[in-house]
Amino acid sequence: AQSVTQLDSHVSVSEGTPVLLRCNYSSSYSPSLFWYVQHPNKGLQLLLKYTSAATLVKGINGFEAEFKKSETSFHLTKPSAHMSDAAEYFCVYSGGYNKLIFGAGTRLAVHP
Amino acid sequence: DGGITQSPKYLFRKEGQNVTLSCEQNLNHDAMYWYRQDPGQGLRLIYYSQIVNDFQKGDIAEGYSVSREKKESFPLTVTSAQKNPTAFYLCASSTGREVYSNQPQHFGDGTRLSIL
């Protein structure tokens, strides 16, 4: 069965330092993978998506993610964190029939 | 601007009461979804609809009901049979109706439901 695992429930970084949010997936199919961001009491906003084109995917707000089939990973990175990046981030797998499988989320804290 | 509108933003339910959460989209999307979000958990699918007048149960449909009479609208009713309704409810839509679509979903800003 398909699944998504976000390896860290909380990540804390200082402003201006790199961000790494880790995601592994399990699937028998070629996956479609997404990263979404959620600010408090808001809906989810799409950051980027991978759909079997380039393995390095660039998204909004300076985020990018690299699809590594050999490692079944889709980690999200940003070179320099900003205070406004503090939010919850979800790695999501497209399970077919338009159904999405969500990771449990990673809460990113950014300190001055 | 196109988007998804959920209302109300906050809702309170009394014991034994049914409540209905509204979701409207003007994106001309075929598919619409309802999710429940609890603290520390990812989103769980309640119901989804890929076309007007048709909908399917998701992973946690018990105690909930939906209708899809118009393409733009997909209201969710939380019935009295749902014993633990306190959660954040998110509505989403997407363009794809096809099997294994890779289209992302667009989300509304949610409704927070609490029990009085």
Tab-separated table of N, CA, C and O in Angstrom, chain A:
chain	number	residue	atom	x	y	z
A	1	ALA	N	0.840	-1.194	0.000
A	1	ALA	CA	0.000	0.000	0.000
A	1	ALA	C	0.876	1.244	0.000
A	1	ALA	O	1.986	1.242	0.518
A	2	GLN	N	0.327	2.295	-0.608
A	2	GLN	CA	1.083	3.541	-0.661
A	2	GLN	C	1.070	4.224	0.702
A	2	GLN	O	0.074	4.161	1.432
A	3	SER	N	2.171	4.896	1.015
A	3	SER	CA	2.247	5.630	2.269
A	3	SER	C	3.259	6.752	2.144
A	3	SER	O	4.112	6.739	1.246
A	4	VAL	N	3.144	7.703	3.047
A	4	VAL	CA	4.057	8.838	3.109
A	4	VAL	C	4.501	9.007	4.554
A	4	VAL	O	3.657	9.021	5.452
A	5	THR	N	5.787	9.158	4.765
A	5	THR	CA	6.324	9.345	6.105
A	5	THR	C	7.138	10.623	6.158
A	5	THR	O	8.124	10.773	5.423
A	6	GLN	N	6.738	11.532	7.011
A	6	GLN	CA	7.550	12.724	7.265
A	6	GLN	C	8.381	12.429	8.507
A	6	GLN	O	7.837	12.117	9.567
A	7	LEU	N	9.674	12.494	8.347
A	7	LEU	CA	10.579	11.936	9.345
A	7	LEU	C	10.711	12.791	10.595
A	7	LEU	O	11.182	12.295	11.622
A	8	ASP	N	10.322	14.053	10.526
A	8	ASP	CA	10.434	14.946	11.675
A	8	ASP	C	9.092	15.613	11.929
A	8	ASP	O	8.532	16.204	11.017
A	9	SER	N	8.603	15.543	13.150
A	9	SER	CA	7.351	16.228	13.454
A	9	SER	C	7.590	17.717	13.707
A	9	SER	O	6.689	18.529	13.480
A	10	HIS	N	8.785	18.061	14.195
A	10	HIS	CA	9.142	19.458	14.448
A	10	HIS	C	10.569	19.705	13.959
A	10	HIS	O	11.452	18.870	14.178
A	11	VAL	N	10.760	20.857	13.319
A	11	VAL	CA	12.082	21.305	12.920
A	11	VAL	C	12.229	22.758	13.344
A	11	VAL	O	11.310	23.557	13.128
A	12	SER	N	13.362	23.086	13.926
A	12	SER	CA	13.608	24.451	14.374
A	12	SER	C	14.901	24.953	13.752
A	12	SER	O	15.926	24.261	13.836
A	13	VAL	N	14.842	26.125	13.131
A	13	VAL	CA	16.041	26.699	12.497
A	13	VAL	C	16.129	28.172	12.864
A	13	VAL	O	15.147	28.785	13.293
A	14	SER	N	17.298	28.726	12.670
A	14	SER	CA	17.485	30.166	12.841
A	14	SER	C	17.252	30.862	11.508
A	14	SER	O	17.520	30.297	10.436
A	15	GLU	N	16.770	32.073	11.579
A	15	GLU	CA	16.545	32.849	10.370
A	15	GLU	C	17.855	32.967	9.591
A	15	GLU	O	18.922	33.199	10.172
A	16	GLY	N	17.773	32.745	8.277
A	16	GLY	CA	18.956	32.852	7.436
A	16	GLY	C	19.711	31.548	7.253
A	16	GLY	O	20.630	31.484	6.437
A	17	THR	N	19.341	30.510	7.984
A	17	THR	CA	20.004	29.203	7.835
A	17	THR	C	19.168	28.297	6.945
A	17	THR	O	17.967	28.534	6.738
A	18	PRO	N	19.775	27.221	6.414
A	18	PRO	CA	19.035	26.336	5.502
A	18	PRO	C	17.925	25.550	6.210
A	18	PRO	O	18.004	25.252	7.400
A	19	VAL	N	16.934	25.205	5.413
A	19	VAL	CA	15.815	24.386	5.876
A	19	VAL	C	15.848	23.041	5.147
A	19	VAL	O	16.054	23.002	3.927
A	20	LEU	N	15.644	21.960	5.897
A	20	LEU	CA	15.501	20.630	5.315
A	20	LEU	C	14.336	19.937	6.000
A	20	LEU	O	14.374	19.689	7.198
A	21	LEU	N	13.310	19.611	5.238
A	21	LEU	CA	12.169	18.853	5.745
A	21	LEU	C	12.127	17.545	4.967
A	21	LEU	O	12.046	17.540	3.747
A	22	ARG	N	12.135	16.431	5.705
A	22	ARG	CA	12.349	15.144	5.070
A	22	ARG	C	11.040	14.386	4.860
A	22	ARG	O	10.167	14.380	5.744
A	23	CYS	N	10.974	13.710	3.707
A	23	CYS	CA	9.780	12.942	3.350
A	23	CYS	C	10.195	11.683	2.607
A	23	CYS	O	10.943	11.761	1.622
A	24	ASN	N	9.720	10.543	3.052
A	24	ASN	CA	9.894	9.285	2.325
A	24	ASN	C	8.525	8.761	1.913
A	24	ASN	O	7.531	8.971	2.607
A	25	TYR	N	8.492	8.053	0.820
A	25	TYR	CA	7.230	7.505	0.359
A	25	TYR	C	7.388	6.024	0.058
A	25	TYR	O	8.504	5.523	-0.106
A	26	SER	N	6.275	5.356	0.003
A	26	SER	CA	6.258	3.951	-0.360
A	26	SER	C	5.182	3.763	-1.413
A	26	SER	O	4.027	4.125	-1.193
A	27	SER	N	5.573	3.235	-2.578
A	27	SER	CA	4.615	3.085	-3.661
A	27	SER	C	5.111	2.080	-4.680
A	27	SER	O	6.308	1.995	-4.942
A	28	SER	N	4.186	1.359	-5.259
A	28	SER	CA	4.506	0.433	-6.337
A	28	SER	C	4.450	1.124	-7.692
A	28	SER	O	4.874	0.556	-8.699
A	29	TYR	N	3.903	2.323	-7.715
A	29	TYR	CA	3.703	3.042	-8.966
A	29	TYR	C	4.676	4.209	-9.054
A	29	TYR	O	5.323	4.569	-8.075
A	30	SER	N	4.766	4.800	-10.227
A	30	SER	CA	5.491	6.062	-10.345
A	30	SER	C	4.659	7.129	-9.672
A	30	SER	O	3.533	7.385	-10.069
A	31	PRO	N	5.186	7.752	-8.649
A	31	PRO	CA	4.338	8.642	-7.840
A	31	PRO	C	4.224	10.046	-8.405
A	31	PRO	O	5.081	10.510	-9.137
A	32	SER	N	3.141	10.698	-8.053
A	32	SER	CA	3.062	12.146	-8.084
A	32	SER	C	3.169	12.599	-6.643
A	32	SER	O	2.465	12.085	-5.771
A	33	LEU	N	4.053	13.541	-6.394
A	33	LEU	CA	4.316	13.983	-5.022
A	33	LEU	C	4.193	15.493	-4.935
A	33	LEU	O	4.555	16.211	-5.876
A	34	PHE	N	3.708	15.960	-3.809
A	34	PHE	CA	3.487	17.384	-3.597
A	34	PHE	C	4.002	17.779	-2.221
A	34	PHE	O	4.054	16.966	-1.302
A	35	TRP	N	4.356	19.053	-2.099
A	35	TRP	CA	4.554	19.675	-0.793
A	35	TRP	C	3.553	20.829	-0.680
A	35	TRP	O	3.455	21.656	-1.591
A	36	TYR	N	2.858	20.837	0.464
A	36	TYR	CA	1.930	21.915	0.770
A	36	TYR	C	2.386	22.586	2.070
A	36	TYR	O	2.970	21.953	2.949
A	37	VAL	N	2.024	23.860	2.219
A	37	VAL	CA	2.290	24.597	3.448
A	37	VAL	C	0.960	25.072	4.030
A	37	VAL	O	0.042	25.421	3.293
A	38	GLN	N	0.871	25.031	5.357
A	38	GLN	CA	-0.342	25.496	6.040
A	38	GLN	C	0.041	26.451	7.162
A	38	GLN	O	0.740	26.064	8.104
A	39	HIS	N	-0.439	27.679	7.067
A	39	HIS	CA	-0.281	28.632	8.159
A	39	HIS	C	-1.465	28.489	9.108
A	39	HIS	O	-2.510	27.970	8.722
A	40	PRO	N	-1.323	28.945	10.345
A	40	PRO	CA	-2.362	28.711	11.356
A	40	PRO	C	-3.748	29.142	10.903
A	40	PRO	O	-3.927	30.248	10.375
A	41	ASN	N	-4.702	28.266	11.110
A	41	ASN	CA	-6.111	28.513	10.790
A	41	ASN	C	-6.335	28.865	9.325
A	41	ASN	O	-7.264	29.631	8.996
A	42	LYS	N	-5.507	28.325	8.477
A	42	LYS	CA	-5.640	28.534	7.040
A	42	LYS	C	-5.698	27.197	6.323
A	42	LYS	O	-5.397	26.148	6.885
A	43	GLY	N	-6.087	27.254	5.044
A	43	GLY	CA	-6.034	26.056	4.223
A	43	GLY	C	-4.618	25.765	3.776
A	43	GLY	O	-3.670	26.455	4.133
A	44	LEU	N	-4.473	24.718	2.973
A	44	LEU	CA	-3.165	24.324	2.478
A	44	LEU	C	-2.875	25.023	1.156
A	44	LEU	O	-3.759	25.138	0.303
A	45	GLN	N	-1.621	25.443	1.012
A	45	GLN	CA	-1.188	26.100	-0.221
A	45	GLN	C	-0.122	25.249	-0.880
A	45	GLN	O	0.823	24.792	-0.223
A	46	LEU	N	-0.253	25.028	-2.176
A	46	LEU	CA	0.711	24.207	-2.898
A	46	LEU	C	2.044	24.929	-3.017
A	46	LEU	O	2.104	26.073	-3.483
A	47	LEU	N	3.126	24.262	-2.584
A	47	LEU	CA	4.476	24.796	-2.748
A	47	LEU	C	5.094	24.325	-4.057
A	47	LEU	O	5.712	25.101	-4.781
A	48	LEU	N	4.976	23.024	-4.321
A	48	LEU	CA	5.561	22.465	-5.532
A	48	LEU	C	5.016	21.060	-5.755
A	48	LEU	O	4.424	20.474	-4.843
A	49	LYS	N	5.228	20.542	-6.980
A	49	LYS	CA	4.781	19.187	-7.281
A	49	LYS	C	5.781	18.485	-8.188
A	49	LYS	O	6.459	19.111	-9.013
A	50	TYR	N	5.882	17.194	-8.019
A	50	TYR	CA	6.682	16.337	-8.880
A	50	TYR	C	5.748	15.377	-9.613
A	50	TYR	O	4.929	14.698	-8.992
A	51	THR	N	5.876	15.357	-10.956
A	51	THR	CA	5.025	14.465	-11.743
A	51	THR	C	5.817	13.799	-12.842
A	51	THR	O	5.404	13.755	-13.989
A	52	SER	N	6.982	13.254	-12.499
A	52	SER	CA	7.835	12.436	-13.371
A	52	SER	C	8.530	13.218	-14.475
A	52	SER	O	8.939	12.640	-15.462
A	53	ALA	N	8.670	14.497	-14.298
A	53	ALA	CA	9.479	15.283	-15.236
A	53	ALA	C	10.868	15.447	-14.589
A	53	ALA	O	11.484	14.477	-14.218
A	54	ALA	N	11.340	16.659	-14.417
A	54	ALA	CA	12.639	16.885	-13.792
A	54	ALA	C	12.623	16.432	-12.337
A	54	ALA	O	11.641	16.613	-11.620
A	55	THR	N	13.716	15.844	-11.887
A	55	THR	CA	13.756	15.333	-10.515
A	55	THR	C	13.969	16.435	-9.493
A	55	THR	O	13.624	16.255	-8.327
A	56	LEU	N	14.530	17.559	-9.913
A	56	LEU	CA	14.662	18.709	-9.019
A	56	LEU	C	13.540	19.677	-9.359
A	56	LEU	O	13.470	20.204	-10.464
A	57	VAL	N	12.681	19.892	-8.402
A	57	VAL	CA	11.477	20.693	-8.632
A	57	VAL	C	11.595	21.998	-7.859
A	57	VAL	O	11.872	21.981	-6.654
A	58	LYS	N	11.389	23.095	-8.550
A	58	LYS	CA	11.418	24.403	-7.887
A	58	LYS	C	9.986	24.849	-7.617
A	58	LYS	O	9.094	24.678	-8.456
A	59	GLY	N	9.805	25.425	-6.431
A	59	GLY	CA	8.480	25.867	-6.060
A	59	GLY	C	8.448	27.349	-5.738
A	59	GLY	O	9.347	28.101	-6.093
A	60	ILE	N	7.409	27.728	-5.023
A	60	ILE	CA	7.270	29.141	-4.663
A	60	ILE	C	8.079	29.464	-3.417
A	60	ILE	O	8.475	28.568	-2.679
A	61	ASN	N	8.315	30.753	-3.214
A	61	ASN	CA	8.975	31.254	-2.001
A	61	ASN	C	10.374	30.665	-1.786
A	61	ASN	O	10.839	30.577	-0.651
A	62	GLY	N	11.054	30.277	-2.846
A	62	GLY	CA	12.428	29.813	-2.751
A	62	GLY	C	12.602	28.358	-2.347
A	62	GLY	O	13.721	27.890	-2.146
A	63	PHE	N	11.512	27.623	-2.211
A	63	PHE	CA	11.596	26.211	-1.854
A	63	PHE	C	11.864	25.347	-3.092
A	63	PHE	O	11.464	25.694	-4.194
A	64	GLU	N	12.541	24.234	-2.868
A	64	GLU	CA	12.697	23.240	-3.902
A	64	GLU	C	12.750	21.858	-3.269
A	64	GLU	O	12.959	21.719	-2.057
A	65	ALA	N	12.534	20.841	-4.089
A	65	ALA	CA	12.544	19.468	-3.601
A	65	ALA	C	13.169	18.580	-4.666
A	65	ALA	O	13.036	18.835	-5.863
A	66	GLU	N	13.843	17.552	-4.211
A	66	GLU	CA	14.490	16.618	-5.126
A	66	GLU	C	13.884	15.237	-4.972
A	66	GLU	O	13.842	14.682	-3.869
A	67	PHE	N	13.424	14.688	-6.087
A	67	PHE	CA	12.883	13.337	-6.108
A	67	PHE	C	14.041	12.357	-6.312
A	67	PHE	O	14.776	12.451	-7.300
A	68	LYS	N	14.194	11.431	-5.367
A	68	LYS	CA	15.238	10.411	-5.472
A	68	LYS	C	14.573	9.045	-5.409
A	68	LYS	O	14.233	8.554	-4.326
A	69	LYS	N	14.459	8.422	-6.575
A	69	LYS	CA	13.757	7.145	-6.640
A	69	LYS	C	14.488	6.059	-5.858
A	69	LYS	O	13.857	5.241	-5.176
A	70	SER	N	15.825	6.069	-5.937
A	70	SER	CA	16.601	5.025	-5.267
A	70	SER	C	16.448	5.086	-3.753
A	70	SER	O	16.575	4.073	-3.066
A	71	GLU	N	16.158	6.275	-3.245
A	71	GLU	CA	15.997	6.450	-1.800
A	71	GLU	C	14.528	6.603	-1.411
A	71	GLU	O	14.228	6.771	-0.221
A	72	THR	N	13.643	6.553	-2.376
A	72	THR	CA	12.191	6.813	-2.183
A	72	THR	C	11.976	8.032	-1.297
A	72	THR	O	11.231	8.007	-0.312
A	73	SER	N	12.656	9.116	-1.670
A	73	SER	CA	12.566	10.336	-0.871
A	73	SER	C	12.172	11.528	-1.724
A	73	SER	O	12.374	11.536	-2.950
A	74	PHE	N	11.642	12.526	-1.051
A	74	PHE	CA	11.226	13.776	-1.715
A	74	PHE	C	11.382	14.887	-0.685
A	74	PHE	O	10.417	15.478	-0.220
A	75	HIS	N	12.608	15.187	-0.316
A	75	HIS	CA	12.895	16.159	0.739
A	75	HIS	C	12.744	17.596	0.241
A	75	HIS	O	13.130	17.916	-0.890
A	76	LEU	N	12.241	18.440	1.110
A	76	LEU	CA	12.016	19.863	0.803
A	76	LEU	C	13.143	20.690	1.397
A	76	LEU	O	13.507	20.489	2.566
A	77	THR	N	13.684	21.607	0.618
A	77	THR	CA	14.788	22.437	1.099
A	77	THR	C	14.571	23.896	0.737
A	77	THR	O	13.815	24.234	-0.178
A	78	LYS	N	15.252	24.746	1.500
A	78	LYS	CA	15.310	26.170	1.198
A	78	LYS	C	16.655	26.669	1.707
A	78	LYS	O	17.036	26.347	2.831
A	79	PRO	N	17.380	27.437	0.903
A	79	PRO	CA	18.737	27.827	1.308
A	79	PRO	C	18.779	28.716	2.547
A	79	PRO	O	19.712	28.620	3.339
A	80	SER	N	17.776	29.572	2.699
A	80	SER	CA	17.829	30.559	3.772
A	80	SER	C	16.426	30.780	4.323
A	80	SER	O	15.545	31.286	3.621
A	81	ALA	N	16.214	30.411	5.577
A	81	ALA	CA	14.887	30.515	6.179
A	81	ALA	C	14.525	31.959	6.497
A	81	ALA	O	15.370	32.765	6.908
A	82	HIS	N	13.245	32.243	6.334
A	82	HIS	CA	12.696	33.546	6.688
A	82	HIS	C	11.652	33.340	7.772
A	82	HIS	O	11.029	32.277	7.856
A	83	MET	N	11.450	34.360	8.578
A	83	MET	CA	10.467	34.232	9.671
A	83	MET	C	9.089	33.830	9.143
A	83	MET	O	8.360	33.069	9.791
A	84	SER	N	8.747	34.307	7.973
A	84	SER	CA	7.430	34.002	7.408
A	84	SER	C	7.295	32.541	6.965
A	84	SER	O	6.198	32.112	6.608
A	85	ASP	N	8.395	31.784	6.977
A	85	ASP	CA	8.334	30.366	6.613
A	85	ASP	C	7.803	29.499	7.744
A	85	ASP	O	7.503	28.313	7.530
A	86	ALA	N	7.692	30.060	8.940
A	86	ALA	CA	7.185	29.289	10.076
A	86	ALA	C	5.743	28.865	9.792
A	86	ALA	O	4.858	29.705	9.593
A	87	ALA	N	5.517	27.544	9.751
A	87	ALA	CA	4.221	26.990	9.363
A	87	ALA	C	4.311	25.476	9.488
A	87	ALA	O	5.328	24.926	9.904
A	88	GLU	N	3.229	24.808	9.089
A	88	GLU	CA	3.260	23.357	9.017
A	88	GLU	C	3.337	22.948	7.558
A	88	GLU	O	2.671	23.535	6.701
A	89	TYR	N	4.147	21.935	7.294
A	89	TYR	CA	4.400	21.492	5.929
A	89	TYR	C	3.979	20.034	5.775
A	89	TYR	O	4.269	19.192	6.642
A	90	PHE	N	3.292	19.767	4.681
A	90	PHE	CA	2.791	18.426	4.424
A	90	PHE	C	3.367	17.882	3.121
A	90	PHE	O	3.282	18.551	2.073
A	91	CYS	N	3.904	16.685	3.203
A	91	CYS	CA	4.306	15.938	2.023
A	91	CYS	C	3.113	15.060	1.630
A	91	CYS	O	2.504	14.404	2.493
A	92	VAL	N	2.786	15.054	0.346
A	92	VAL	CA	1.546	14.409	-0.088
A	92	VAL	C	1.803	13.556	-1.317
A	92	VAL	O	2.486	13.981	-2.249
A	93	TYR	N	1.228	12.392	-1.322
A	93	TYR	CA	1.346	11.453	-2.440
A	93	TYR	C	0.004	11.366	-3.145
A	93	TYR	O	-1.046	11.314	-2.496
A	94	SER	N	0.044	11.368	-4.472
A	94	SER	CA	-1.192	11.198	-5.222
A	94	SER	C	-1.452	9.722	-5.408
A	94	SER	O	-0.683	9.023	-6.092
A	95	GLY	N	-2.545	9.243	-4.762
A	95	GLY	CA	-2.821	7.817	-4.756
A	95	GLY	C	-3.742	7.345	-5.847
A	95	GLY	O	-4.276	6.257	-5.784
A	96	GLY	N	-3.953	8.177	-6.849
A	96	GLY	CA	-4.846	7.749	-7.910
A	96	GLY	C	-6.287	8.107	-7.604
A	96	GLY	O	-6.647	8.332	-6.462
A	97	TYR	N	-7.138	8.125	-8.608
A	97	TYR	CA	-8.538	8.525	-8.463
A	97	TYR	C	-8.634	9.870	-7.750
A	97	TYR	O	-9.560	10.100	-6.981
A	98	ASN	N	-7.663	10.747	-7.983
A	98	ASN	CA	-7.613	12.056	-7.345
A	98	ASN	C	-7.485	12.000	-5.832
A	98	ASN	O	-7.680	12.996	-5.165
A	99	LYS	N	-7.220	10.863	-5.281
A	99	LYS	CA	-7.086	10.787	-3.832
A	99	LYS	C	-5.655	11.064	-3.415
A	99	LYS	O	-4.710	10.594	-4.045
A	100	LEU	N	-5.531	11.860	-2.378
A	100	LEU	CA	-4.218	12.206	-1.861
A	100	LEU	C	-3.960	11.478	-0.552
A	100	LEU	O	-4.876	11.293	0.245
A	101	ILE	N	-2.701	11.102	-0.329
A	101	ILE	CA	-2.280	10.505	0.940
A	101	ILE	C	-1.343	11.493	1.602
A	101	ILE	O	-0.286	11.818	1.052
A	102	PHE	N	-1.731	11.970	2.783
A	102	PHE	CA	-0.992	13.027	3.462
A	102	PHE	C	-0.036	12.450	4.491
A	102	PHE	O	-0.388	11.523	5.231
A	103	GLY	N	1.161	13.035	4.549
A	103	GLY	CA	2.011	12.784	5.694
A	103	GLY	C	1.427	13.464	6.925
A	103	GLY	O	0.492	14.257	6.827
A	104	ALA	N	2.000	13.162	8.087
A	104	ALA	CA	1.480	13.699	9.348
A	104	ALA	C	1.832	15.161	9.560
A	104	ALA	O	1.297	15.798	10.457
A	105	GLY	N	2.745	15.683	8.744
A	105	GLY	CA	3.096	17.092	8.847
A	105	GLY	C	4.378	17.317	9.629
A	105	GLY	O	4.734	16.545	10.524
A	106	THR	N	5.086	18.386	9.262
A	106	THR	CA	6.267	18.856	9.994
A	106	THR	C	6.057	20.319	10.337
A	106	THR	O	5.820	21.133	9.446
A	107	ARG	N	6.154	20.607	11.608
A	107	ARG	CA	6.004	22.011	12.037
A	107	ARG	C	7.368	22.672	12.033
A	107	ARG	O	8.286	22.220	12.734
A	108	LEU	N	7.501	23.714	11.247
A	108	LEU	CA	8.764	24.443	11.122
A	108	LEU	C	8.711	25.703	11.980
A	108	LEU	O	7.805	26.530	11.815
A	109	ALA	N	9.645	25.831	12.888
A	109	ALA	CA	9.808	27.048	13.686
A	109	ALA	C	11.058	27.773	13.204
A	109	ALA	O	12.089	27.140	12.958
A	110	VAL	N	10.963	29.086	13.068
A	110	VAL	CA	12.099	29.902	12.642
A	110	VAL	C	12.373	30.935	13.732
A	110	VAL	O	11.506	31.735	14.070
A	111	HIS	N	13.594	30.907	14.241
A	111	HIS	CA	13.964	31.799	15.343
A	111	HIS	C	14.835	32.946	14.837
A	111	HIS	O	15.652	32.742	13.935
A	112	PRO	N	14.677	34.127	15.443
A	112	PRO	CA	15.496	35.283	15.012
A	112	PRO	C	16.978	35.043	15.258
A	112	PRO	O	17.347	34.305	16.167
